[in-house]
Short mmCIF file of N, CA, C and O in Angstrom, two decimals:
data_model
loop_
_atom_site.label_atom_id
_atom_site.label_comp_id
_atom_site.label_asym_id
_atom_site.label_seq_id
_atom_site.Cartn_x
_atom_site.Cartn_y
_atom_site.Cartn_z
N LYS X 1 11.86 -12.57 7.52
CA LYS X 1 10.48 -12.87 8.40
C LYS X 1 9.47 -11.80 7.91
O LYS X 1 8.33 -12.20 7.73
N SER X 2 9.82 -10.53 7.67
CA SER X 2 8.85 -9.41 7.73
C SER X 2 8.54 -9.56 6.03
O SER X 2 7.20 -9.28 5.73
N ARG X 3 9.16 -10.19 5.31
CA ARG X 3 8.92 -10.38 3.72
C ARG X 3 7.64 -11.17 3.82
O ARG X 3 6.76 -11.25 3.34
N THR X 4 7.86 -12.45 4.34
CA THR X 4 6.75 -13.56 4.44
C THR X 4 5.40 -13.04 5.27
O THR X 4 4.36 -13.86 4.76
N SER X 5 5.69 -12.21 6.13
CA SER X 5 4.17 -12.02 6.55
C SER X 5 3.50 -10.76 5.44
O SER X 5 2.31 -10.44 5.59
N ILE X 6 4.02 -10.23 4.48
CA ILE X 6 3.40 -9.54 3.35
C ILE X 6 3.05 -10.54 2.52
O ILE X 6 1.83 -10.29 1.86
N MET X 7 3.73 -11.38 1.97
CA MET X 7 3.19 -12.48 1.04
C MET X 7 2.13 -13.56 1.17
O MET X 7 2.48 -13.77 2.46
N LYS X 8 1.32 -13.24 0.26
CA LYS X 8 -0.02 -14.15 0.75
C LYS X 8 -0.06 -15.63 -0.02
O LYS X 8 -0.74 -16.42 0.50
N HIS X 9 0.59 -15.34 -1.29
CA HIS X 9 0.46 -16.69 -2.01
C HIS X 9 1.85 -17.80 -2.11
O HIS X 9 3.05 -16.80 -2.05
N ARG X 10 1.61 -18.49 -2.56
CA ARG X 10 2.87 -19.44 -2.52
C ARG X 10 4.06 -19.06 -3.18
O ARG X 10 5.16 -18.98 -3.20
N HIS X 11 3.46 -19.09 -4.49
CA HIS X 11 4.57 -17.89 -5.70
C HIS X 11 5.02 -17.04 -5.07
O HIS X 11 6.17 -16.87 -5.68
N GLU X 12 4.66 -16.45 -4.30
CA GLU X 12 5.25 -15.21 -3.83
C GLU X 12 6.41 -15.33 -2.98
O GLU X 12 7.43 -14.81 -2.91
N ILE X 13 6.22 -16.32 -1.99
CA ILE X 13 7.20 -16.97 -1.01
C ILE X 13 8.41 -17.56 -1.84
O ILE X 13 9.30 -17.40 -1.48
N GLU X 14 7.94 -18.58 -2.94
CA GLU X 14 9.04 -19.11 -3.63
C GLU X 14 9.54 -18.27 -4.25
O GLU X 14 11.07 -18.25 -4.10
N SER X 15 9.23 -17.23 -5.04
CA SER X 15 10.01 -16.27 -5.97
C SER X 15 10.63 -15.18 -5.25
O SER X 15 11.52 -14.67 -5.65
N GLY X 16 9.99 -14.73 -4.06
CA GLY X 16 10.54 -13.13 -3.31
C GLY X 16 9.72 -12.28 -3.88
O GLY X 16 10.08 -11.06 -3.69
N ARG X 17 8.91 -12.30 -5.02
CA ARG X 17 8.25 -11.13 -5.50
C ARG X 17 6.76 -11.31 -5.31
O ARG X 17 6.14 -12.44 -5.43
N THR X 18 6.41 -9.97 -4.83
CA THR X 18 4.63 -9.86 -4.51
C THR X 18 4.09 -9.79 -5.87
O THR X 18 4.47 -8.63 -6.62
N SER X 19 2.73 -10.37 -6.06
CA SER X 19 1.81 -9.89 -7.24
C SER X 19 0.76 -9.27 -6.45
O SER X 19 -0.28 -9.03 -7.31
N THR X 20 0.51 -9.29 -5.25
CA THR X 20 -0.63 -8.70 -4.51
C THR X 20 -0.62 -7.02 -4.64
O THR X 20 0.40 -6.38 -4.37
N ALA X 21 -1.90 -6.73 -4.95
CA ALA X 21 -1.88 -5.03 -4.75
C ALA X 21 -2.68 -4.93 -3.34
O ALA X 21 -3.76 -5.36 -3.09
N THR X 22 -2.09 -3.78 -2.46
CA THR X 22 -2.85 -3.65 -1.15
C THR X 22 -2.76 -2.08 -0.94
O THR X 22 -2.07 -1.16 -1.80
N THR X 23 -3.69 -1.40 -0.08
CA THR X 23 -3.67 -0.12 -0.08
C THR X 23 -3.65 0.27 1.42
O THR X 23 -3.85 -0.64 2.24
N HIS X 24 -2.74 1.24 1.87
CA HIS X 24 -2.76 1.74 3.25
C HIS X 24 -3.37 3.19 3.24
O HIS X 24 -3.13 3.93 2.55
N LEU X 25 -4.32 3.53 4.59
CA LEU X 25 -4.93 4.89 4.48
C LEU X 25 -4.28 5.65 5.53
O LEU X 25 -3.94 5.11 6.51
N MET X 26 -3.98 6.64 4.91
CA MET X 26 -3.38 7.74 6.50
C MET X 26 -4.14 8.64 6.05
O MET X 26 -4.67 9.23 5.17
N GLY X 27 -4.78 9.20 7.61
CA GLY X 27 -5.55 10.35 7.60
C GLY X 27 -5.01 11.58 8.30
O GLY X 27 -3.94 11.00 9.30
N PHE X 28 -5.05 12.75 8.10
CA PHE X 28 -4.80 13.97 8.73
C PHE X 28 -5.76 14.69 9.16
O PHE X 28 -6.85 14.95 8.61
N ARG X 29 -5.78 15.29 10.51
CA ARG X 29 -6.86 16.09 11.00
C ARG X 29 -6.58 17.55 10.42
O ARG X 29 -5.41 17.90 9.74
N SER X 30 -7.48 18.45 10.40
CA SER X 30 -7.23 19.80 9.78
C SER X 30 -6.25 20.54 10.36
O SER X 30 -5.67 21.53 9.59
N THR X 31 -5.61 20.11 11.48
CA THR X 31 -4.29 20.86 12.13
C THR X 31 -2.93 20.42 11.19
O THR X 31 -1.76 20.64 11.62
N GLY X 32 -3.36 19.19 10.65
CA GLY X 32 -2.10 18.49 9.84
C GLY X 32 -1.21 17.41 10.60
O GLY X 32 -0.48 16.82 10.06
N GLU X 33 -2.15 17.22 12.01
CA GLU X 33 -1.38 16.21 12.74
C GLU X 33 -2.35 14.74 12.14
O GLU X 33 -3.49 14.78 11.66
N PRO X 34 -1.38 13.87 12.37
CA PRO X 34 -1.93 12.49 11.68
C PRO X 34 -2.75 11.93 12.60
O PRO X 34 -2.69 11.91 14.03
N VAL X 35 -3.80 11.07 12.13
CA VAL X 35 -4.70 10.36 12.75
C VAL X 35 -4.04 8.95 12.91
O VAL X 35 -3.85 8.40 11.96
N VAL X 36 -3.48 8.47 14.26
CA VAL X 36 -3.05 7.48 14.32
C VAL X 36 -3.83 6.18 14.53
O VAL X 36 -4.92 6.22 15.07
N ALA X 37 -3.47 5.01 13.78
CA ALA X 37 -4.27 3.94 13.48
C ALA X 37 -4.23 3.18 14.66
O ALA X 37 -5.32 2.25 15.12
N ARG X 38 -3.05 3.37 15.66
CA ARG X 38 -3.37 2.41 17.17
C ARG X 38 -3.57 3.28 17.88
O ARG X 38 -2.70 4.46 18.27
N ASP X 39 -4.47 3.26 18.62
CA ASP X 39 -4.74 4.00 19.92
C ASP X 39 -4.26 3.71 20.97
O ASP X 39 -4.21 2.31 21.14
N LYS X 40 -3.47 4.45 21.87
CA LYS X 40 -3.00 4.31 23.39
C LYS X 40 -4.00 3.67 24.09
O LYS X 40 -3.57 3.03 25.12
N LEU X 41 -5.02 3.87 24.30
CA LEU X 41 -5.98 3.50 25.24
C LEU X 41 -6.71 2.07 24.80
O LEU X 41 -7.08 1.45 25.80
N ARG X 42 -6.70 1.88 23.41
CA ARG X 42 -7.42 0.71 22.96
C ARG X 42 -6.47 -0.62 22.24
O ARG X 42 -5.20 0.28 21.81
N ALA X 43 -6.29 -1.53 22.58
CA ALA X 43 -5.21 -2.42 22.09
C ALA X 43 -5.51 -2.56 20.76
O ALA X 43 -4.24 -3.23 19.95
N LYS X 44 -6.84 -2.44 20.22
CA LYS X 44 -6.89 -3.04 18.77
C LYS X 44 -6.58 -1.69 17.73
O LYS X 44 -6.48 -0.62 18.17
N ARG X 45 -6.47 -1.93 16.59
CA ARG X 45 -6.14 -1.09 15.42
C ARG X 45 -7.50 -0.35 15.15
O ARG X 45 -8.43 -1.01 15.13
N LYS X 46 -7.31 0.82 14.64
CA LYS X 46 -8.65 1.37 14.31
C LYS X 46 -8.76 0.99 12.78
O LYS X 46 -7.97 0.61 11.92
N THR X 47 -10.01 0.98 12.58
CA THR X 47 -10.29 0.50 10.94
C THR X 47 -10.11 1.58 10.00
O THR X 47 -10.04 2.83 10.57
N GLU X 48 -9.91 1.32 8.77
CA GLU X 48 -10.01 2.33 7.85
C GLU X 48 -10.92 3.31 8.01
O GLU X 48 -11.05 4.59 7.63
N ASP X 49 -12.31 2.74 8.13
CA ASP X 49 -13.82 3.75 8.25
C ASP X 49 -13.25 4.57 9.64
O ASP X 49 -13.69 6.09 9.32
N GLU X 50 -12.96 4.10 10.52
CA GLU X 50 -12.47 5.12 11.74
C GLU X 50 -11.45 6.08 11.26
O GLU X 50 -11.72 7.22 11.86
N VAL X 51 -10.41 5.58 10.76
CA VAL X 51 -9.40 6.79 10.42
C VAL X 51 -9.87 7.86 9.31
O VAL X 51 -9.83 8.91 9.68
N ALA X 52 -11.07 7.17 8.71
CA ALA X 52 -11.44 8.28 7.44
C ALA X 52 -12.64 9.19 8.19
O ALA X 52 -12.74 10.18 7.93
N ARG X 53 -13.27 8.54 8.90
CA ARG X 53 -14.18 9.44 9.76
C ARG X 53 -13.40 10.56 10.51
O ARG X 53 -14.08 11.70 10.61
N GLU X 54 -12.40 10.32 11.12
CA GLU X 54 -11.69 11.37 12.00
C GLU X 54 -10.65 12.20 11.32
O GLU X 54 -10.09 13.23 11.92
N SER X 55 -10.77 12.12 10.06
CA SER X 55 -9.81 13.03 9.24
C SER X 55 -10.41 13.92 8.38
O SER X 55 -11.39 13.77 7.95
N HIS X 56 -9.65 14.82 8.28
CA HIS X 56 -9.70 16.02 7.39
C HIS X 56 -9.27 15.75 5.99
O HIS X 56 -9.85 16.36 5.03
N ARG X 57 -8.06 15.11 5.84
CA ARG X 57 -7.44 14.96 4.40
C ARG X 57 -7.11 13.65 4.56
O ARG X 57 -6.67 13.08 5.83
N ILE X 58 -7.24 12.78 3.44
CA ILE X 58 -6.64 11.38 3.48
C ILE X 58 -5.59 11.24 2.37
O ILE X 58 -5.91 11.72 1.14
N VAL X 59 -4.68 10.49 2.59
CA VAL X 59 -3.70 9.95 1.47
C VAL X 59 -3.93 8.14 1.62
O VAL X 59 -3.76 7.50 2.64
N THR X 60 -4.09 7.68 0.37
CA THR X 60 -4.06 6.44 0.19
C THR X 60 -2.61 5.81 -0.30
O THR X 60 -2.46 6.44 -1.65
N LEU X 61 -2.09 5.17 0.39
CA LEU X 61 -0.73 4.59 -0.14
C LEU X 61 -1.13 3.10 -0.78
O LEU X 61 -1.80 2.25 -0.21
N MET X 62 -0.77 3.06 -2.21
CA MET X 62 -0.85 1.71 -3.01
C MET X 62 0.70 1.18 -3.24
O MET X 62 1.35 1.44 -3.45
N ASP X 63 0.53 -0.26 -2.58
CA ASP X 63 1.38 -1.12 -2.86
C ASP X 63 1.19 -1.99 -3.81
O ASP X 63 0.44 -2.98 -3.78
N LEU X 64 1.99 -1.82 -5.06
CA LEU X 64 1.80 -2.90 -6.06
C LEU X 64 2.76 -3.60 -6.71
O LEU X 64 3.98 -3.38 -6.17
N ALA X 65 2.42 -4.80 -7.41
CA ALA X 65 3.83 -5.59 -7.90
C ALA X 65 4.58 -4.57 -8.52
O ALA X 65 4.37 -3.65 -9.43
N GLY X 66 6.07 -4.97 -8.43
CA GLY X 66 7.05 -4.18 -8.94
C GLY X 66 7.67 -5.00 -10.25
O GLY X 66 8.54 -4.18 -11.10
N HIS X 67 7.40 -6.16 -9.96
CA HIS X 67 8.19 -7.33 -11.52
C HIS X 67 7.48 -6.81 -12.54
O HIS X 67 6.13 -6.78 -12.55
N GLU X 68 8.07 -6.79 -13.57
CA GLU X 68 7.47 -6.36 -15.02
C GLU X 68 6.56 -7.35 -15.22
O GLU X 68 5.72 -7.11 -16.06
N LYS X 69 6.75 -8.67 -14.83
CA LYS X 69 5.82 -9.70 -15.05
C LYS X 69 4.39 -9.12 -14.75
O LYS X 69 3.45 -9.48 -15.39
N TYR X 70 4.26 -8.42 -13.68
CA TYR X 70 2.90 -7.83 -13.12
C TYR X 70 2.66 -6.58 -13.55
O TYR X 70 1.79 -6.01 -12.79
N LEU X 71 3.31 -6.20 -14.68
CA LEU X 71 3.26 -4.91 -15.24
C LEU X 71 1.73 -4.43 -15.28
O LEU X 71 1.03 -3.20 -14.89
N LYS X 72 0.92 -5.39 -16.11
CA LYS X 72 -0.69 -5.12 -16.30
C LYS X 72 -1.17 -4.60 -14.93
O LYS X 72 -2.18 -3.99 -14.75
N THR X 73 -0.93 -5.67 -14.02
CA THR X 73 -1.63 -5.84 -12.58
C THR X 73 -1.29 -3.96 -12.01
O THR X 73 -2.25 -3.37 -11.36
N THR X 74 0.14 -3.62 -12.14
CA THR X 74 0.34 -2.24 -11.60
C THR X 74 -0.42 -1.20 -12.22
O THR X 74 -0.68 -0.12 -11.60
N VAL X 75 -0.43 -1.39 -13.62
CA VAL X 75 -0.81 -0.23 -14.36
C VAL X 75 -2.49 -0.15 -14.16
O VAL X 75 -2.96 1.13 -13.67
N HIS X 76 -3.04 -1.58 -13.67
CA HIS X 76 -4.54 -1.46 -13.59
C HIS X 76 -4.80 -0.93 -12.00
O HIS X 76 -5.83 0.11 -12.00
N GLY X 77 -3.72 -1.14 -11.08
CA GLY X 77 -4.16 -0.61 -9.45
C GLY X 77 -3.89 1.01 -9.51
O GLY X 77 -4.54 1.50 -9.02
N VAL X 78 -2.89 1.37 -10.37
CA VAL X 78 -2.79 2.78 -10.44
C VAL X 78 -3.99 3.54 -10.95
O VAL X 78 -4.22 4.64 -10.49
N SER X 79 -4.24 3.15 -12.31
CA SER X 79 -5.39 3.86 -12.85
C SER X 79 -6.87 3.62 -12.27
O SER X 79 -7.40 4.60 -12.55
N SER X 80 -6.93 2.69 -11.54
CA SER X 80 -8.08 2.36 -10.91
C SER X 80 -8.51 3.20 -9.67
O SER X 80 -9.39 3.31 -9.13
N GLY X 81 -7.59 3.80 -9.24
CA GLY X 81 -7.59 4.17 -7.93
C GLY X 81 -7.93 5.63 -7.85
O GLY X 81 -8.16 6.40 -6.78
N MET X 82 -8.22 6.52 -9.19
CA MET X 82 -8.54 7.61 -9.46
C MET X 82 -7.72 8.59 -8.47
O MET X 82 -8.11 9.51 -7.78
N ALA X 83 -6.49 8.30 -8.67
CA ALA X 83 -5.50 9.20 -7.97
C ALA X 83 -5.35 10.60 -8.50
O ALA X 83 -5.58 10.94 -9.73
N ASP X 84 -5.07 11.44 -7.36
CA ASP X 84 -4.69 12.88 -7.97
C ASP X 84 -3.27 12.98 -8.34
O ASP X 84 -2.84 14.06 -9.12
N TYR X 85 -2.65 12.31 -7.79
CA TYR X 85 -0.99 12.41 -7.96
C TYR X 85 -0.44 10.49 -7.69
O TYR X 85 -1.15 10.01 -7.09
N ALA X 86 0.45 10.71 -8.48
CA ALA X 86 0.82 9.12 -8.41
C ALA X 86 2.46 9.37 -8.26
O ALA X 86 3.08 10.20 -9.28
N LEU X 87 2.95 8.50 -7.85
CA LEU X 87 4.62 8.15 -7.88
C LEU X 87 5.03 6.88 -8.37
O LEU X 87 4.50 5.62 -7.23
N ILE X 88 5.73 6.70 -9.12
CA ILE X 88 6.07 5.21 -9.50
C ILE X 88 7.76 5.04 -9.30
O ILE X 88 8.22 5.68 -10.06
N LEU X 89 8.01 4.20 -8.52
CA LEU X 89 9.59 3.98 -8.58
C LEU X 89 10.10 3.00 -9.31
O LEU X 89 9.11 1.76 -9.37
N VAL X 90 10.96 3.14 -10.10
CA VAL X 90 11.47 1.96 -10.81
C VAL X 90 13.14 1.52 -10.55
O VAL X 90 13.66 2.76 -10.27
N ASN X 91 13.42 0.48 -10.42
CA ASN X 91 14.76 0.25 -9.97
C ASN X 91 15.94 0.55 -11.14
O ASN X 91 15.50 0.25 -12.34
N SER X 92 16.54 1.62 -10.97
CA SER X 92 17.67 1.98 -12.33
C SER X 92 18.58 0.80 -12.83
O SER X 92 18.73 0.80 -14.18
N ARG X 93 18.71 -0.10 -12.16
CA ARG X 93 19.39 -1.36 -12.37
C ARG X 93 18.79 -2.26 -12.94
O ARG X 93 19.34 -3.15 -13.91
N HIS X 94 17.49 -2.46 -12.72
CA HIS X 94 16.58 -3.29 -13.83
C HIS X 94 15.34 -2.72 -14.07
O HIS X 94 14.24 -2.94 -13.83
N PRO X 95 15.40 -1.65 -15.08
CA PRO X 95 14.25 -0.73 -15.93
C PRO X 95 13.38 -1.73 -16.46
O PRO X 95 13.67 -2.65 -17.15
N PRO X 96 12.02 -1.14 -16.54
CA PRO X 96 11.24 -2.11 -17.55
C PRO X 96 11.49 -2.08 -18.96
O PRO X 96 12.07 -0.97 -19.51
N THR X 97 11.41 -3.14 -19.75
CA THR X 97 11.98 -3.53 -21.08
C THR X 97 10.93 -2.96 -22.13
O THR X 97 11.27 -2.65 -23.18
N HIS X 98 9.44 -2.84 -21.56
CA HIS X 98 8.46 -2.31 -22.42
C HIS X 98 7.75 -1.16 -21.75
O HIS X 98 7.73 -1.10 -20.59
#
């Protein structure tokens, strides 16, 4: 069930592979304390703009396609984000062939 809530396209649901690139924003106050996206007083989640305004430092997590078929999309997503650091995880049992 959790997989199908992430997958947006029919081919993703059928193949079990996501081809979508998404980002998630994490904010931290100057004390290092995280800026929580869900406020206990409000039922709705904070927008990324609200999290950014309340943050001293920001970390953007990028979730990109992992299958080799979508390698160009993944490389484009990593390179277009102007990241200071990047971590790319590769399945050791199914490494890329090129």
